[in-house]
PDB file of C-alpha atoms and ligand atoms in Angstrom:
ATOM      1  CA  UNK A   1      12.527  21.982 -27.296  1.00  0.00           C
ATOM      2  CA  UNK A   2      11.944  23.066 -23.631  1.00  0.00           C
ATOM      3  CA  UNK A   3       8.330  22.401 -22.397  1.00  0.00           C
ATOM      4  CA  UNK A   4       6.636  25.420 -21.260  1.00  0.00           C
ATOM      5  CA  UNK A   5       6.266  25.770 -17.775  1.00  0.00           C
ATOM      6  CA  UNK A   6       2.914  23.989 -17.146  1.00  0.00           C
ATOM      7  CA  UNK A   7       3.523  20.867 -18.979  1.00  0.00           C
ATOM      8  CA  UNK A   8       6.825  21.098 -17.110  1.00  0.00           C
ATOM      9  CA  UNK A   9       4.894  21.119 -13.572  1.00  0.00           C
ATOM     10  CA  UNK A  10       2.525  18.460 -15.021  1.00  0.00           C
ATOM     11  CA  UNK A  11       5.771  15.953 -16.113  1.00  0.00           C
ATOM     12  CA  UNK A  12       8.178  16.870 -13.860  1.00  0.00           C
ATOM     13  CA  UNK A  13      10.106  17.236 -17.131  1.00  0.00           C
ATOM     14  CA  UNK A  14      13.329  19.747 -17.776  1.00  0.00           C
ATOM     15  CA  UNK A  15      14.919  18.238 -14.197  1.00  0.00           C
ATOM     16  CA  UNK A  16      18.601  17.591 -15.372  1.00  0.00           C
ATOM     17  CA  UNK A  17      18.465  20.881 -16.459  1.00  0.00           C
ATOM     18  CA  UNK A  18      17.880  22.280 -12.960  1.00  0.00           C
ATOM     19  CA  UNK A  19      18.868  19.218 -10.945  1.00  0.00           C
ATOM     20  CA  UNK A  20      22.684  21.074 -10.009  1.00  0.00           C
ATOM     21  CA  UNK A  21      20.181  23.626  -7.640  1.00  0.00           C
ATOM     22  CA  UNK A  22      20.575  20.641  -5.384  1.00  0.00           C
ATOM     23  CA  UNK A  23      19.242  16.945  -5.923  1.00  0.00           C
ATOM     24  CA  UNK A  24      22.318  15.961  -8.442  1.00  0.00           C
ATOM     25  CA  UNK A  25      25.016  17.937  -5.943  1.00  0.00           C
ATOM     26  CA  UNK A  26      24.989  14.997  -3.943  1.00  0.00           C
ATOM     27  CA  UNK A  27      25.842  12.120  -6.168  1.00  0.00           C
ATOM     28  CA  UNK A  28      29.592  12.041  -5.633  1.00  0.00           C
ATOM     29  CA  UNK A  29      28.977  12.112  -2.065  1.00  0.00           C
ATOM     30  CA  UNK A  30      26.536   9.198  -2.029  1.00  0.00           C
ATOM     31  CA  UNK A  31      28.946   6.895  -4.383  1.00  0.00           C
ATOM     32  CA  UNK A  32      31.770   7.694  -2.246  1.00  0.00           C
ATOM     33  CA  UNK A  33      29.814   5.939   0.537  1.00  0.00           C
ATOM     34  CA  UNK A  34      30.075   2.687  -0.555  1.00  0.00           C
ATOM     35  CA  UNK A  35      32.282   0.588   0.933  1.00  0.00           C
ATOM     36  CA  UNK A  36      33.480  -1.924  -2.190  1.00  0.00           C
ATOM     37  CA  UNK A  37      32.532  -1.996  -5.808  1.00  0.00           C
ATOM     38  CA  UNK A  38      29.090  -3.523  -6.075  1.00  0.00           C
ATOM     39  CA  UNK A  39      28.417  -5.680  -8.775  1.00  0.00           C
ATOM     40  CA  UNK A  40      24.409  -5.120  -8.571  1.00  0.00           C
ATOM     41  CA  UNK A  41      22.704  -1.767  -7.737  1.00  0.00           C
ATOM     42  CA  UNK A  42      19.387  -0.532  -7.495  1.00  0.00           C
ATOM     43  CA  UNK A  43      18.469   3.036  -7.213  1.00  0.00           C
ATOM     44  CA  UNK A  44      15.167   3.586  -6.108  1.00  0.00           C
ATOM     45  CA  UNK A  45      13.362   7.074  -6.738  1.00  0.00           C
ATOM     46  CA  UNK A  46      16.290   7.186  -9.869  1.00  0.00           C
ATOM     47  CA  UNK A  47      14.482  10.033 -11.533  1.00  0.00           C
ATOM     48  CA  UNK A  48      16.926  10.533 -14.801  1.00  0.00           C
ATOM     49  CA  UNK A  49      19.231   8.227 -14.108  1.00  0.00           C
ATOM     50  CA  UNK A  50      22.068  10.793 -13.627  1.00  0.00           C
ATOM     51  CA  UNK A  51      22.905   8.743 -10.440  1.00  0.00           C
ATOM     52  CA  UNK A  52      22.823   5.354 -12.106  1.00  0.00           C
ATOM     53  CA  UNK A  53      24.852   6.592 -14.949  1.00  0.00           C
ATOM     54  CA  UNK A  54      27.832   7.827 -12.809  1.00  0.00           C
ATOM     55  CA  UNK A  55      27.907   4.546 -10.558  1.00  0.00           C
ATOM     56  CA  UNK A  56      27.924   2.724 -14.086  1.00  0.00           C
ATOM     57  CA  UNK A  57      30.954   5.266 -14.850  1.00  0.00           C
ATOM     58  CA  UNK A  58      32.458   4.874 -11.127  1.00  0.00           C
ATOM     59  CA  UNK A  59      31.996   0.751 -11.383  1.00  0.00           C
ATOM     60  CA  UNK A  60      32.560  -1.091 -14.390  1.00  0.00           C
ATOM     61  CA  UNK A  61      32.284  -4.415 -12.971  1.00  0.00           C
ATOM     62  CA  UNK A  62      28.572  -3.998 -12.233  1.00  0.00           C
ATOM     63  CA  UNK A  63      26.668  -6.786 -14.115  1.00  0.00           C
ATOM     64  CA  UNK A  64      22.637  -5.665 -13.425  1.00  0.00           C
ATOM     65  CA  UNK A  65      21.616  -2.162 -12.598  1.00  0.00           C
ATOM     66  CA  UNK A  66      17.944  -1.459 -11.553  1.00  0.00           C
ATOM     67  CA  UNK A  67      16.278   2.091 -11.570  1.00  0.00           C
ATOM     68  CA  UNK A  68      12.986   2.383 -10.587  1.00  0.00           C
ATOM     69  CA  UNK A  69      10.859   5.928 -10.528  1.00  0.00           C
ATOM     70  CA  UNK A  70       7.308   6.579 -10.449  1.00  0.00           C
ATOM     71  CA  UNK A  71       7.087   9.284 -13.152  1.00  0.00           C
ATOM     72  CA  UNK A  72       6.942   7.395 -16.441  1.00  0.00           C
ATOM     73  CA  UNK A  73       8.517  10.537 -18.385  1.00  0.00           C
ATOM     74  CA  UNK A  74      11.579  10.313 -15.876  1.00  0.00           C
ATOM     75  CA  UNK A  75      11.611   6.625 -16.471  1.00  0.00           C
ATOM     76  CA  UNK A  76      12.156   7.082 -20.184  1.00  0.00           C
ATOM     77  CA  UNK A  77      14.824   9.833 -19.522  1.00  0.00           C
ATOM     78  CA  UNK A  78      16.623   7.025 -18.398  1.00  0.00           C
ATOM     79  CA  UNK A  79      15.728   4.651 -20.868  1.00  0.00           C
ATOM     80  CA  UNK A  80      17.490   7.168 -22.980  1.00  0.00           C
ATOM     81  CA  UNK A  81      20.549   7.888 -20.864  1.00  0.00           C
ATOM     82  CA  UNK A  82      21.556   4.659 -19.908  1.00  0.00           C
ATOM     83  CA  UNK A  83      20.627   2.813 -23.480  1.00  0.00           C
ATOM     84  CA  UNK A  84      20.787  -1.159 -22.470  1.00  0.00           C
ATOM     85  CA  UNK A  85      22.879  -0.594 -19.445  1.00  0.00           C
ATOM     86  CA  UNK A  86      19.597  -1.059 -17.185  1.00  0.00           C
ATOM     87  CA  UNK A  87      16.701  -2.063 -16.673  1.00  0.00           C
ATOM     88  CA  UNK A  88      14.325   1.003 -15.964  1.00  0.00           C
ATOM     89  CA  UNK A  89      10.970   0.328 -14.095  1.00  0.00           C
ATOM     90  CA  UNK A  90       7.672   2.635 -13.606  1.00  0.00           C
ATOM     91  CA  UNK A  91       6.614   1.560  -9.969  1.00  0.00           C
ATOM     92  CA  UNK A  92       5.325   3.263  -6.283  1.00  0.00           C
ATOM     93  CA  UNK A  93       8.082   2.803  -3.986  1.00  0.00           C
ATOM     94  CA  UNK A  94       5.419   2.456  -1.816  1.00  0.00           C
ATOM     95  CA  UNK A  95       3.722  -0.374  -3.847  1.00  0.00           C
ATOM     96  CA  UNK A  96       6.469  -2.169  -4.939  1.00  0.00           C
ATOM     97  CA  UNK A  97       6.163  -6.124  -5.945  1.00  0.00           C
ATOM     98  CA  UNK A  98       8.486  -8.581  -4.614  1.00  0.00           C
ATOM     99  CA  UNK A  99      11.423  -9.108  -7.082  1.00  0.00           C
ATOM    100  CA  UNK A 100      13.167 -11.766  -7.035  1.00  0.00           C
ATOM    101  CA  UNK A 101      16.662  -9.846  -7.046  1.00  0.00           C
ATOM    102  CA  UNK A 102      18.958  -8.955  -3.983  1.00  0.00           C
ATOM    103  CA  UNK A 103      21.168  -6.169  -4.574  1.00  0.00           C
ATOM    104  CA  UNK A 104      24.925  -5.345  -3.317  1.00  0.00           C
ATOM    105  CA  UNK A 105      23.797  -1.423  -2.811  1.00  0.00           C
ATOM    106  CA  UNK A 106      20.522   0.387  -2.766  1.00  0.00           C
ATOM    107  CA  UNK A 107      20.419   4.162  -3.137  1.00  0.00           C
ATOM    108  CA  UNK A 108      17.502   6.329  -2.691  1.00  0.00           C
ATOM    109  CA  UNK A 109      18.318   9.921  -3.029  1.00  0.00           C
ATOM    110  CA  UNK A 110      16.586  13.051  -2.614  1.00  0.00           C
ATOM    111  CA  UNK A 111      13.463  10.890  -2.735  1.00  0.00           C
ATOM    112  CA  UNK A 112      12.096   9.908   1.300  1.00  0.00           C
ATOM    113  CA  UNK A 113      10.392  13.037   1.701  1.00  0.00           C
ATOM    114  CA  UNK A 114       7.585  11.928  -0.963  1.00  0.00           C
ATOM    115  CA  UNK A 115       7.451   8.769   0.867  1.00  0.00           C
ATOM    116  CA  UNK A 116       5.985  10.666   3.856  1.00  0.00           C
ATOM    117  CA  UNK A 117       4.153   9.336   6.278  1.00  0.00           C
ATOM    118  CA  UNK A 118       4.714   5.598   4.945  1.00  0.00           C
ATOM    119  CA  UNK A 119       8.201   5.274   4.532  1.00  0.00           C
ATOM    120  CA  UNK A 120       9.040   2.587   6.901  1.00  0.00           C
ATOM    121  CA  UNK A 121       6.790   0.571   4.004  1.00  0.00           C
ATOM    122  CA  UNK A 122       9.798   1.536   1.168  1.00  0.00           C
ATOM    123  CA  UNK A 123      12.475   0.592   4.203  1.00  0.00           C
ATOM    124  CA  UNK A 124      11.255  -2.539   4.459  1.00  0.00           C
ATOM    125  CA  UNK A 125      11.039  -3.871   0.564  1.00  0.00           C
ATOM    126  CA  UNK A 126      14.800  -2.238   0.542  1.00  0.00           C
ATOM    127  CA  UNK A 127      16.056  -4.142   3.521  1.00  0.00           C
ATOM    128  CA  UNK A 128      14.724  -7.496   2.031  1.00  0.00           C
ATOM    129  CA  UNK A 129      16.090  -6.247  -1.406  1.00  0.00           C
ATOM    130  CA  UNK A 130      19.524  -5.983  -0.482  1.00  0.00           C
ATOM    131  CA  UNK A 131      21.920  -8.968  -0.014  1.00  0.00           C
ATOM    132  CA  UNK A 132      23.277  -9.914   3.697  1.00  0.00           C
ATOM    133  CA  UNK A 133      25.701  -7.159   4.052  1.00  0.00           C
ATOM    134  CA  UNK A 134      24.502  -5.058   1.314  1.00  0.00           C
ATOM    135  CA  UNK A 135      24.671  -1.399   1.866  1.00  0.00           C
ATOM    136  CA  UNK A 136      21.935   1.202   1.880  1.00  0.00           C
ATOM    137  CA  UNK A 137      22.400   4.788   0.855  1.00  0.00           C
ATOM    138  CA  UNK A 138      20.207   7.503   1.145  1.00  0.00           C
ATOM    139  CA  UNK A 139      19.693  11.270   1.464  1.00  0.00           C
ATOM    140  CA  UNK A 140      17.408  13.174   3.307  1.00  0.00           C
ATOM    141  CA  UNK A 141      16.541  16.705   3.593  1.00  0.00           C
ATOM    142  CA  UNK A 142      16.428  18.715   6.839  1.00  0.00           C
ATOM    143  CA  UNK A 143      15.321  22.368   6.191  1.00  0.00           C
ATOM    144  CA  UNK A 144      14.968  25.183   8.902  1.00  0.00           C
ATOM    145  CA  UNK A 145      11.705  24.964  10.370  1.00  0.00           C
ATOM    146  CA  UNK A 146       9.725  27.302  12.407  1.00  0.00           C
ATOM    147  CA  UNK A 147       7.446  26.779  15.040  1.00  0.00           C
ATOM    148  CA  UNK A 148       4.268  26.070  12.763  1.00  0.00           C
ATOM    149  CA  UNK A 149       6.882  23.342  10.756  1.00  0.00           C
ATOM    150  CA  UNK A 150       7.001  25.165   7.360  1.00  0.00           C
ATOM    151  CA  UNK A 151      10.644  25.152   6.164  1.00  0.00           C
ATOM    152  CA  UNK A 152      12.682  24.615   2.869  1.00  0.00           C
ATOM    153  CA  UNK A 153      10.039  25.408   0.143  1.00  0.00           C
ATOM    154  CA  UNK A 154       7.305  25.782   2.100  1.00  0.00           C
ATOM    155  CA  UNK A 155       8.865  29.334   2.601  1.00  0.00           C
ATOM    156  CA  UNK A 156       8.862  30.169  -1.222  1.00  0.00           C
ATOM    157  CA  UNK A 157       5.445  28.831  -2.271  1.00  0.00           C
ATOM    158  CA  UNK A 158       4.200  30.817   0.971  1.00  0.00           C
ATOM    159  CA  UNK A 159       5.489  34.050  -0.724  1.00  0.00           C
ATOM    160  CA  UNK A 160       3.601  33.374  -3.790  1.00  0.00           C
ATOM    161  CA  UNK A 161       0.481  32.993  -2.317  1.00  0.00           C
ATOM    162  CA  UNK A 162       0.881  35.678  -0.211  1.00  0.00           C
ATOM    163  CA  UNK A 163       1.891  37.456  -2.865  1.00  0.00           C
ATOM    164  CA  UNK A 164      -0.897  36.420  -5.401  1.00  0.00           C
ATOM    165  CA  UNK A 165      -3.713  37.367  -2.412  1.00  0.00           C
ATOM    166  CA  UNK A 166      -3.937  33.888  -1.579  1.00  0.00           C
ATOM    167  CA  UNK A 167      -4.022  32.061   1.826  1.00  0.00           C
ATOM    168  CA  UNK A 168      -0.792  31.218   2.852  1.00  0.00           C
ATOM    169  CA  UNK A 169      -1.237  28.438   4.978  1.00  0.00           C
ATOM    170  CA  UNK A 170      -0.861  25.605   3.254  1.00  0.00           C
ATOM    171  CA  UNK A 171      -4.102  24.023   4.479  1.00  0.00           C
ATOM    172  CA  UNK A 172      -4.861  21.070   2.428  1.00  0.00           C
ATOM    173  CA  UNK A 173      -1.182  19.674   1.691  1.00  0.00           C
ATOM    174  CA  UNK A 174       1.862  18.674   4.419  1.00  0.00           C
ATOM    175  CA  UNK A 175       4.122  21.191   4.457  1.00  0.00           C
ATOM    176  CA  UNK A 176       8.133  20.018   3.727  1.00  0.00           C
ATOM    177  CA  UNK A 177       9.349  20.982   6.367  1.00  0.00           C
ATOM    178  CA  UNK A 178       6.617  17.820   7.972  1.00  0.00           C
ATOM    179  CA  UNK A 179       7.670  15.691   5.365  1.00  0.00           C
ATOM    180  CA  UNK A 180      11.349  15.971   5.385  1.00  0.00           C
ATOM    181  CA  UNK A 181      11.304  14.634   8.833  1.00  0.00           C
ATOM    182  CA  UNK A 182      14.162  15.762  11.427  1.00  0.00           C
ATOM    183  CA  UNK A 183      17.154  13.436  11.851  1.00  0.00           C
ATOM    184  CA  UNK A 184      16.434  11.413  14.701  1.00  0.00           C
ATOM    185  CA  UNK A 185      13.088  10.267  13.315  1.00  0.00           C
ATOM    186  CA  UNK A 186      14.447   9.034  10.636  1.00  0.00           C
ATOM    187  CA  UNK A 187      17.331   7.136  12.290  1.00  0.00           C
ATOM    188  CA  UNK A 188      14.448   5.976  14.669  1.00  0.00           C
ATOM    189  CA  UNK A 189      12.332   4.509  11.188  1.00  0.00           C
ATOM    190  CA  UNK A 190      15.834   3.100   9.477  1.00  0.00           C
ATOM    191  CA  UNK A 191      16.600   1.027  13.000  1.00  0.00           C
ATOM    192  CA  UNK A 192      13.429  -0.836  12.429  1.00  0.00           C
ATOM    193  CA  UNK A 193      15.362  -2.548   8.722  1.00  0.00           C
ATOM    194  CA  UNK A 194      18.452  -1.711   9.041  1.00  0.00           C
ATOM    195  CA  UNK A 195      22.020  -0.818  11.549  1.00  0.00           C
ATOM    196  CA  UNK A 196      22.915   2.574  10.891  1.00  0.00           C
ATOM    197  CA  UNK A 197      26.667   2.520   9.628  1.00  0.00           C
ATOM    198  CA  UNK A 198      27.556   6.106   8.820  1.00  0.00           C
ATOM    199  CA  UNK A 199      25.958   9.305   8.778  1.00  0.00           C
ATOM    200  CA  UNK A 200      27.408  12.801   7.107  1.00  0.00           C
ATOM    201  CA  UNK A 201      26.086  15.960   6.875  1.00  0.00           C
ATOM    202  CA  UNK A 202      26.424  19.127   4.813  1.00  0.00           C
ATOM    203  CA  UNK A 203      24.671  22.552   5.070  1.00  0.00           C
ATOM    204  CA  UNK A 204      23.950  23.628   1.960  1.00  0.00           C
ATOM    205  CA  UNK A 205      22.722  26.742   0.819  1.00  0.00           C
ATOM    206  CA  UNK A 206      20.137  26.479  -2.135  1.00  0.00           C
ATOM    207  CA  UNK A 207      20.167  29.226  -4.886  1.00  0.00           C
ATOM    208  CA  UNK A 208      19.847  30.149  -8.172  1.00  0.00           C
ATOM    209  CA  UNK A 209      21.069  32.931 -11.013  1.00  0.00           C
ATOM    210  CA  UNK A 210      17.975  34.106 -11.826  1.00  0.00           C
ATOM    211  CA  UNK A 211      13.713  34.009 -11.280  1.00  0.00           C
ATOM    212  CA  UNK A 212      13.536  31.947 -13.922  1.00  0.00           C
ATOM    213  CA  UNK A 213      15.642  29.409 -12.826  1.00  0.00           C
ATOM    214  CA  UNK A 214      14.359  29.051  -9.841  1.00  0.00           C
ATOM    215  CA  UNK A 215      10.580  29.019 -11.475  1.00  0.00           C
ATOM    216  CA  UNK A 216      11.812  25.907 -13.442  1.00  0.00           C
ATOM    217  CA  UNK A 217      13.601  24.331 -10.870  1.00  0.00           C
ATOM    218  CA  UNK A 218      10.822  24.356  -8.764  1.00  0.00           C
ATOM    219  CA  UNK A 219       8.020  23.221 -11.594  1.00  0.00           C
ATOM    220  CA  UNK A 220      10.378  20.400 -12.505  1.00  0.00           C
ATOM    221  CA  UNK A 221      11.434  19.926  -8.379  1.00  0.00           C
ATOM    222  CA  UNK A 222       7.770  19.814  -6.957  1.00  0.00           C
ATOM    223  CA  UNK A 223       5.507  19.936 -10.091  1.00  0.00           C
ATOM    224  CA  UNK A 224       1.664  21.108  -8.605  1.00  0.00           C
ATOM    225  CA  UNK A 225       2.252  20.065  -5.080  1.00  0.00           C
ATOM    226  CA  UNK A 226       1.974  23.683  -4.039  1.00  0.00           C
ATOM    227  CA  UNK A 227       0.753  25.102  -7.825  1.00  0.00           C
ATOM    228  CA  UNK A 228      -2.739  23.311  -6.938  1.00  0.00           C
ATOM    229  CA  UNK A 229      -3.401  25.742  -4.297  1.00  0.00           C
ATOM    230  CA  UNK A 230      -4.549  28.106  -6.655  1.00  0.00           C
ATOM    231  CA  UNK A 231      -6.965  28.129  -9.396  1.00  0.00           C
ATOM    232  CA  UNK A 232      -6.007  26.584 -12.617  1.00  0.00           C
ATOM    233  CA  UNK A 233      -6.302  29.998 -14.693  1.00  0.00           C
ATOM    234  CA  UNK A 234      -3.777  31.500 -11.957  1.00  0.00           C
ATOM    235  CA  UNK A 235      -1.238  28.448 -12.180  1.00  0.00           C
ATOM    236  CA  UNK A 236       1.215  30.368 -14.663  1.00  0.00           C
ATOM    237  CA  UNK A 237       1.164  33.292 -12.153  1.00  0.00           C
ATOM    238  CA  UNK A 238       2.092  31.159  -9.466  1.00  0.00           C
ATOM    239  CA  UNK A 239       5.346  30.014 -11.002  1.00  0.00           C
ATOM    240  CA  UNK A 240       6.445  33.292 -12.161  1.00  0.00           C
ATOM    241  CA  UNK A 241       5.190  34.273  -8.166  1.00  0.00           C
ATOM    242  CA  UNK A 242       8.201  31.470  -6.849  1.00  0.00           C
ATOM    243  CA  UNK A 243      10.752  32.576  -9.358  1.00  0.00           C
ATOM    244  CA  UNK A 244      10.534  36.082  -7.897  1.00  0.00           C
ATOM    245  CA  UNK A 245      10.259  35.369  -4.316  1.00  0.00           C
ATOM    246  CA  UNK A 246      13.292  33.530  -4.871  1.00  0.00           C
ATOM    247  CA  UNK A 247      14.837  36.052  -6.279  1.00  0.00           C
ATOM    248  CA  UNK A 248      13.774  38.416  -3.216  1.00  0.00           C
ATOM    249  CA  UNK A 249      15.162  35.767  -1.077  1.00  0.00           C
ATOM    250  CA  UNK A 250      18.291  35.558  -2.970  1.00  0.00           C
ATOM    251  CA  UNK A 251      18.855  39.091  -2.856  1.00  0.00           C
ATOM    252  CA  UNK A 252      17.821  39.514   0.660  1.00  0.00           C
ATOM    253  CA  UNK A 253      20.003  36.476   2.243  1.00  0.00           C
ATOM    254  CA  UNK A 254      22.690  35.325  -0.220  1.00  0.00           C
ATOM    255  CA  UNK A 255      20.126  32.262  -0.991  1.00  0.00           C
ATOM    256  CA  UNK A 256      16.581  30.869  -1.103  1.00  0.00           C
ATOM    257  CA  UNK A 257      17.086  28.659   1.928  1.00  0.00           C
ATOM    258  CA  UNK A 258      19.743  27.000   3.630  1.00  0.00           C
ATOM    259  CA  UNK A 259      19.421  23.042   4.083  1.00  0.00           C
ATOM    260  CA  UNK A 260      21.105  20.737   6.301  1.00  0.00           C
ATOM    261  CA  UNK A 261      21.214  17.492   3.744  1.00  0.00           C
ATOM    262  CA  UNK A 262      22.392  14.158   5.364  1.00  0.00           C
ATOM    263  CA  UNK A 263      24.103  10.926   3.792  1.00  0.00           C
ATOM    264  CA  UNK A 264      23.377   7.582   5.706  1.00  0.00           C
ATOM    265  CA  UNK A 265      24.756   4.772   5.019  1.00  0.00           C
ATOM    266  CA  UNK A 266      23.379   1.500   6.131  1.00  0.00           C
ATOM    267  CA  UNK A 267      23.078  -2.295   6.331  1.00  0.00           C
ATOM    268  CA  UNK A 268      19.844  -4.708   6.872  1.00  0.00           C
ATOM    269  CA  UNK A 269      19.656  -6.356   9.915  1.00  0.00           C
ATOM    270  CA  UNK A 270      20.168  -9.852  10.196  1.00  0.00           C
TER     271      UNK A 270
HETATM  272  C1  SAM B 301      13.883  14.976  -6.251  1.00  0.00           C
HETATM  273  S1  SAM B 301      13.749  13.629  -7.323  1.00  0.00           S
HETATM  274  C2  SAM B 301      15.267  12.752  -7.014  1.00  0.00           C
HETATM  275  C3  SAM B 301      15.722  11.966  -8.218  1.00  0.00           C
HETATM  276  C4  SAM B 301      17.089  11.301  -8.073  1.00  0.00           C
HETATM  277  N1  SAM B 301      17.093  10.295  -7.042  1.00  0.00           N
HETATM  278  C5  SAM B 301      18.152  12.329  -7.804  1.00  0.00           C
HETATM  279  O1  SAM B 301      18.852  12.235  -6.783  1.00  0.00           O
HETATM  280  O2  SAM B 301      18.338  13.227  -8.636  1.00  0.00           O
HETATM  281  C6  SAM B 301      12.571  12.594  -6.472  1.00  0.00           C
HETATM  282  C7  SAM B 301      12.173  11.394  -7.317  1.00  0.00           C
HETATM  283  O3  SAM B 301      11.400  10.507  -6.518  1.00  0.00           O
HETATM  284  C8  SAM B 301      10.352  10.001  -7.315  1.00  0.00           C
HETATM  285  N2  SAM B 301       9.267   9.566  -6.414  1.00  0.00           N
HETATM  286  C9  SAM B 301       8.635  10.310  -5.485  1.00  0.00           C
HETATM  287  N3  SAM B 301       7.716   9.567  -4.849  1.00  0.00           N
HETATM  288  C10 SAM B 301       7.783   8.331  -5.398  1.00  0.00           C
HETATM  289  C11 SAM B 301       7.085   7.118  -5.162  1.00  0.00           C
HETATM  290  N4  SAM B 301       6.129   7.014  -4.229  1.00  0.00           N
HETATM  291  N5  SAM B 301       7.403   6.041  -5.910  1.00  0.00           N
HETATM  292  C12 SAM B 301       8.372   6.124  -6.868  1.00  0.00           C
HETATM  293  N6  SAM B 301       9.066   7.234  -7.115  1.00  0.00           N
HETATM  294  C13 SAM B 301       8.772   8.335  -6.394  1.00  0.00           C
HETATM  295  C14 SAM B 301       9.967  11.150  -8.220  1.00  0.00           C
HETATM  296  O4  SAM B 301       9.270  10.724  -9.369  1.00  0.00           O
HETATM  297  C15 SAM B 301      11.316  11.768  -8.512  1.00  0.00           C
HETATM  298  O5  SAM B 301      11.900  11.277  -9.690  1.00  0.00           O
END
C-alpha cells in the first residue's frame, strides 16, 4: 500500500517509485566511472540500495558491500532489496565511527548537498575509508541560481508559499541552491582528501507527467525541509501547492528546472 502523502514526507518513503525524476538517472553513469572491478564497495548516503544492487549486478566478484543511510526506513528498503548481499547500516555521514574496513570504491550520490556546511567532515572519514588507490565517486547538484541563491527546488517550494499566502523567503532554512554548492567549491573541499581524477557533467532537465508526481517526488525527495514552513494543519496543502507549481512550470518551460549534475571521480591523497 502507498503511504499517504504525510507519512511519506515524514519517512522519506515511496522514493524508488519517484527516484527516475532524477537521483537513480545517474547510476549507470557513476558505475561506469570506475576504473576496475572493485572487490569491496561502500556507498554512503545508499538510500534504497538501487545503486548497490546494480554494482552487485555490474560486479560479481565483489566479496563485502557496505550501504550506509541515515533514514532507518531507507535502510530497511535495502535490507529488503539486497537480502544477505550487504551489510546495511543506520549512521550520520557526518558522525560516522571509525570502521575498521578500507574499501576499493566509495560512492556517494545525490547525497553532499545534505551534508552542507560540514562536508569536508564526510570527505575526510571517506578518504581514510578507501584503500591507497581506491576511487571515490560522487554526484553533486548545481541548479540555476539567482542573485539571492535560490535555485533547483527552492523555486517550486517558493511557488507554494507564495501561492498558499505565505512568505516566500525561505527565512529559517538554507536554500538549495546554498547547499548544492557551485563546482569550484566543491573541487576546492575534495582537494583537501583527495586528487581530483575526472569530472563529467550533464544538464539535465527535471520533470514529471503529472502534479501528483511531482507532489510525491518531492515529499519522498525533501520530506518537511520546506513543508515545515507552514503550519502543520496546512502541510497537505503545501504538497498539493508543489505538485501544481510544477505542473505550471512544466507547462510554462518544458520542465520544473534544469540542473547541471556533475560526476567526479577521485582518489585519496597519499
Ligand atoms: C537523494 S537521496 C540519494 C540516495 C541514493 N544515493 C541515490 O542516489 O538514489 C539522499 C540520501 O542521503 C541520505 N542522507 C542525507 N543526509 C545524510 C546524513 N547526514 N547521513 C546519512 N545519510 C544522509 C538520505 O537519507 C537519503 O537517503
Amino acid at each position: 500500500m502507498t503511504d499517504d502523502i504525510l507519512t511519506r514526507a515524514r519517512t522519506l518513503s515511496g522514493y524508488d517509485d519517484v527516484s527516475r525524476i532524477r537521483q537513480s538517472q545517474d547510476h549507470d553513469w557513476v558505475l561506469d566511472l570506475v576504473p576496475e572491478p572493485p572487490s569491496t564497495v561502500a556507498d554512503l548516503g545508499c538510500g534504497t540500495g538501487a545503486l548497490l544492487d546494480a554494482a552487485l549486478a555490474r560486479w560479481p566478484g565483489v566479496v563485502r558491500a557496505v550501504g550506509i543511510d541515515g533514514n532507518e526506513r531507507r535502510v530497511r528498503e535495502a535490507g529488503v532489496r539486497l537480502a544477505g548481499r550487504a551489510e546495511l547500516l543506520t549512521g550520520d555521514l557526518l558522525r560516522l565511527p571509525p570502521l575498521d574496513d578500507r574499501f576499493d570504491v566509495a560512492f556517494m550520490t545525490s547525497v553532499l548537498h545534505w551534508l552542507h556546511p560540514d562536508e569536508d567532515r564526510a570527505f575526510a572519514w571517506t578518504a581514510a575509508h578507501l584503500a591507497p588507490g581506491g576511487t571515490f565517486v560522487l554526484t553533486t547538484h548545481h541548479p540555476l541560481t539567482d542573485a539571492r541563491g535560490f535555485g533547483g527546488e527552492d523555486v517550486v517550494a517558493r511557488d507554494a508559499l507564495a501561492a498558499l499566502g505565505y512568505d516566500d523567503s525561505l527565512a529559517g532554512i538554507v536554500p538549495m541552491g546554498v547547499r548544492a554548492r557551485p563546482a569550484q567549491p566543491v573541487r576546492a573541499l575534495l582537494a583537501r582528501h583527495f586528487t581530483v581524477t575526472a569530472v563529467e557533467e550533464r544538464q539535465v532537465p527535471v520533470r514529471a507527467e503529472s502534479a501528483e508526481r511531482y507532489r510525491d517526488f518531492h515529499a519522498s525527495t525533501f520530506g518537511t525541509y520546506f513543508s515545515r514552513l507552514v503550519p502543520p494543519d496546512r502541510q497537505e496543502d503545501f504538497f498539493e501547492a508543489v505538485g501544481r507549481a510544477a505542473a505550471r512550470r512544466g507547462a510554462e518551460h518544458g520542465e520544473v528546472y534544469g540542473i547541471t549534475v556533475r560526476a567526479w571521480r577521485a582518489t585519496p591523497l597519499t
